[in-house]
Amino acid sequence: MKIIVIGAAGTIGKAIVERLGQRHDIVTAGRGSGEQQVAIDDYASVQALFARTGPVDGVVVAAGGLHLGPFAEMTPEQFRIGLDSKLMGQVHVALAAQHALNDGGSITLTSGIDAYHAIRHGANAMAVNLGLEGFVAGAALDLKRGVRINLVAPTVLTESVPLYGHLFPGFESADGKRVALAYQRSVDGPETGKVYRVY
């Protein structure tokens, strides 16, 4: 199958490409890297991506920014970072992909463990990640032509502990290879509307 991986140059993205590339033809994409460039916070850019690639069998999104910071100092503009980038960016991909995918294709989005376990400075992250979970549950009921949509919610990656580990005290990390298995389950499996939590 032909699968687009958006955010392919990131820590999770690289692991996804390695895992899915064993069985599928991968098109790497990102804002400033990969075979295709796309800005997911711009719906026209997302539509243009699918116009360039032609019909594909799946799209995986491991991209999108969030704001992490003390709530007492947070501004509306900072809170919108996660809404515009990670939430609406992935919604943009799903909205465009439903028309661009081949019959039976799949959409796989990404949230995070902080959707279920609050972390300090994570009000924006938790709101966005829970919003994505609700979006996937609702969209799965309406998709046509056998198109499926799922969500992967990973814990902090082992590879990212030096950068983000201080935000996840007491959390067990998971390496990229193990997290990538959840994306393979979404792409190659039969389920839709599911959240694959990787602890």
Coordinates of N, CA, C and O in Angstrom, one line a residue, residues 40 103 125 129 196-197:
I40 N 0.2 21.5 8.0 CA -1.1 21.0 8.3 C -2.0 22.0 8.9 O -3.2 21.8 8.9
D103 N -10.6 3.3 -1.6 CA -11.6 2.6 -0.7 C -10.9 1.7 0.3 O -9.9 1.1 -0.1
A125 N -2.1 20.9 26.1 CA -1.9 19.6 25.6 C -3.1 18.7 25.9 O -3.5 17.9 25.0
N129 N -5.4 17.0 23.1 CA -5.4 15.6 22.9 C -6.8 14.9 23.2 O -7.2 14.0 22.5
Y196 N -5.4 3.8 20.4 CA -4.4 2.8 20.8 C -3.4 3.6 21.8 O -2.6 4.4 21.4
R197 N -3.6 3.2 23.1 CA -2.8 3.8 24.1 C -1.5 3.0 24.3 O -1.6 1.8 24.5

